[in-house]
């Protein structure tokens, strides 16, 4: 499987990751802000906001193949899972077709996240099927 060319979303993610590698919601907020997309709050608040009706986000459900398809078409895709206390969010980037899991960048509260890694390293296998994906077109000129 060959990797798709780097997208603007991946370029921004790579640039923001060193600063936010220990804060998943701070990282997603920074990437969204760089792309001209409003998104704020902690991971749980982000998942609520993206899933709200009339939010402008496309709810992709828990389908990783659909998330990969949208990311490969240049949409800003965020994976998220709410949890008591702190949920978790990840920016999905272009992923080789046929991959089982989307590739993403994320911060990790109290640790260090990962860059350009399959999200199966971001959640345990019990939680992976519960992860929801949301997509939003990147504004023109970004």
CSV table of C-alpha atoms in Angstrom, one decimal:
chain,number,residue,atom,x,y,z
A,1,UNK,CA,0.0,0.0,0.0
A,2,UNK,CA,1.5,3.3,-1.0
A,3,UNK,CA,0.8,6.4,1.2
A,4,UNK,CA,-1.2,9.2,-0.4
A,5,UNK,CA,0.6,12.5,-0.8
A,6,UNK,CA,0.7,14.7,2.3
A,7,UNK,CA,-2.3,16.9,2.7
A,8,UNK,CA,-2.6,20.4,4.1
A,9,UNK,CA,-4.2,18.8,7.2
A,10,UNK,CA,-1.1,16.6,7.7
A,11,UNK,CA,1.3,19.5,7.2
A,12,UNK,CA,-0.5,21.5,9.9
A,13,UNK,CA,-0.7,18.4,12.2
A,14,UNK,CA,3.0,17.8,11.8
A,15,UNK,CA,3.7,21.5,12.6
A,16,UNK,CA,1.5,21.6,15.7
A,17,UNK,CA,2.3,18.2,17.1
A,18,UNK,CA,5.5,19.0,19.0
A,19,UNK,CA,3.8,21.8,21.0
A,20,UNK,CA,0.6,19.8,21.8
A,21,UNK,CA,1.9,16.2,22.0
A,22,UNK,CA,0.8,16.0,25.6
A,23,UNK,CA,-2.7,17.5,25.1
A,24,UNK,CA,-5.2,15.8,22.7
A,25,UNK,CA,-7.9,18.5,22.8
A,26,UNK,CA,-5.3,21.3,22.6
A,27,UNK,CA,-3.8,19.6,19.6
A,28,UNK,CA,-7.1,19.2,17.8
A,29,UNK,CA,-8.1,22.7,18.6
A,30,UNK,CA,-4.7,24.1,17.3
A,31,UNK,CA,-5.0,22.2,14.0
A,32,UNK,CA,-8.7,23.2,13.6
A,33,UNK,CA,-7.8,26.8,14.3
A,34,UNK,CA,-5.0,26.7,11.7
A,35,UNK,CA,-7.5,25.4,9.1
A,36,UNK,CA,-10.1,28.0,10.0
A,37,UNK,CA,-12.5,25.6,11.7
A,38,UNK,CA,-14.0,26.6,15.0
A,39,UNK,CA,-13.7,23.8,17.6
A,40,UNK,CA,-13.0,24.3,21.4
A,41,UNK,CA,-13.4,22.7,24.8
A,42,UNK,CA,-12.0,19.5,26.1
A,43,UNK,CA,-12.3,16.2,24.2
A,44,UNK,CA,-15.8,15.4,25.6
A,45,UNK,CA,-17.0,18.9,24.7
A,46,UNK,CA,-15.6,18.5,21.2
A,47,UNK,CA,-17.3,15.2,20.6
A,48,UNK,CA,-20.6,16.7,21.8
A,49,UNK,CA,-20.2,19.8,19.5
A,50,UNK,CA,-19.2,17.7,16.4
A,51,UNK,CA,-22.2,15.4,17.0
A,52,UNK,CA,-24.8,18.1,17.5
A,53,UNK,CA,-27.4,18.6,14.8
A,54,UNK,CA,-26.8,21.7,12.7
A,55,UNK,CA,-23.1,21.7,13.7
A,56,UNK,CA,-21.8,21.7,10.2
A,57,UNK,CA,-20.0,18.4,10.9
A,58,UNK,CA,-20.7,15.2,9.0
A,59,UNK,CA,-21.3,12.4,11.5
A,60,UNK,CA,-19.5,9.4,10.0
A,61,UNK,CA,-20.5,7.1,12.8
A,62,UNK,CA,-18.0,4.5,13.9
A,63,UNK,CA,-16.9,3.4,10.4
A,64,UNK,CA,-13.1,3.6,10.0
A,65,UNK,CA,-13.3,3.0,6.2
A,66,UNK,CA,-15.6,6.0,5.8
A,67,UNK,CA,-13.3,8.1,7.9
A,68,UNK,CA,-10.4,7.1,5.7
A,69,UNK,CA,-12.4,7.9,2.6
A,70,UNK,CA,-13.2,11.4,3.8
A,71,UNK,CA,-9.7,12.1,5.0
A,72,UNK,CA,-8.3,11.0,1.7
A,73,UNK,CA,-10.6,13.4,-0.1
A,74,UNK,CA,-9.2,16.3,1.9
A,75,UNK,CA,-11.9,16.7,4.7
A,76,UNK,CA,-10.8,17.6,8.2
A,77,UNK,CA,-11.6,14.3,10.1
A,78,UNK,CA,-11.6,14.0,13.8
A,79,UNK,CA,-12.0,10.7,15.7
A,80,UNK,CA,-13.4,11.0,19.2
A,81,UNK,CA,-14.6,9.0,22.2
A,82,UNK,CA,-16.1,10.5,25.3
A,83,UNK,CA,-15.2,9.1,28.7
A,84,UNK,CA,-15.8,10.0,32.3
A,85,UNK,CA,-13.3,12.6,33.2
A,86,UNK,CA,-11.3,12.9,30.0
A,87,UNK,CA,-12.3,11.7,26.6
A,88,UNK,CA,-9.9,11.5,23.7
A,89,UNK,CA,-9.7,13.1,20.2
A,90,UNK,CA,-7.4,12.4,17.2
A,91,UNK,CA,-6.9,14.2,13.9
A,92,UNK,CA,-7.2,11.7,11.0
A,93,UNK,CA,-4.9,12.3,8.0
A,94,UNK,CA,-4.6,10.6,4.6
A,95,UNK,CA,-4.3,6.9,5.0
A,96,UNK,CA,-3.4,4.2,2.5
A,97,UNK,CA,-6.5,2.6,0.9
A,98,UNK,CA,-7.2,-0.8,2.4
A,99,UNK,CA,-5.9,0.1,5.8
A,100,UNK,CA,-7.8,-1.4,8.7
A,101,UNK,CA,-7.4,1.7,10.9
A,102,UNK,CA,-7.1,5.4,10.0
A,103,UNK,CA,-3.8,7.1,10.5
A,104,UNK,CA,-3.7,10.1,12.8
A,105,UNK,CA,-1.9,12.5,15.0
A,106,UNK,CA,-2.8,13.0,18.7
A,107,UNK,CA,-1.6,14.3,22.0
A,108,UNK,CA,-1.9,12.3,25.2
A,109,UNK,CA,-2.8,13.9,28.5
A,110,UNK,CA,-0.1,13.0,31.0
A,111,UNK,CA,2.1,11.4,28.3
A,112,UNK,CA,3.2,11.8,24.7
A,113,UNK,CA,0.9,11.1,21.8
A,114,UNK,CA,1.9,9.9,18.4
A,115,UNK,CA,2.5,11.2,14.9
A,116,UNK,CA,1.2,9.6,11.7
A,117,UNK,CA,0.3,6.3,13.4
A,118,UNK,CA,-2.7,4.0,13.1
A,119,UNK,CA,-5.3,4.9,15.7
A,120,UNK,CA,-5.2,1.4,17.0
A,121,UNK,CA,-2.3,2.8,19.1
A,122,UNK,CA,-4.5,5.6,20.4
A,123,UNK,CA,-7.3,3.4,21.9
A,124,UNK,CA,-7.4,-0.1,23.3
A,125,UNK,CA,-9.1,-2.8,21.2
A,126,UNK,CA,-12.2,-2.8,23.5
A,127,UNK,CA,-12.8,0.9,22.8
A,128,UNK,CA,-11.8,1.1,19.1
A,129,UNK,CA,-15.3,0.0,17.9
A,130,UNK,CA,-16.9,2.8,20.0
A,131,UNK,CA,-14.8,5.6,18.4
A,132,UNK,CA,-16.9,8.0,16.3
A,133,UNK,CA,-15.6,10.0,13.4
A,134,UNK,CA,-16.7,13.4,12.2
A,135,UNK,CA,-15.7,15.3,9.0
A,136,UNK,CA,-15.9,18.9,7.9
A,137,UNK,CA,-14.8,20.5,4.7
A,138,UNK,CA,-11.7,22.7,5.0
A,139,UNK,CA,-12.6,26.3,4.1
A,140,UNK,CA,-11.3,27.5,0.7
A,141,UNK,CA,-7.8,28.9,0.7
A,142,UNK,CA,-6.6,26.8,3.6
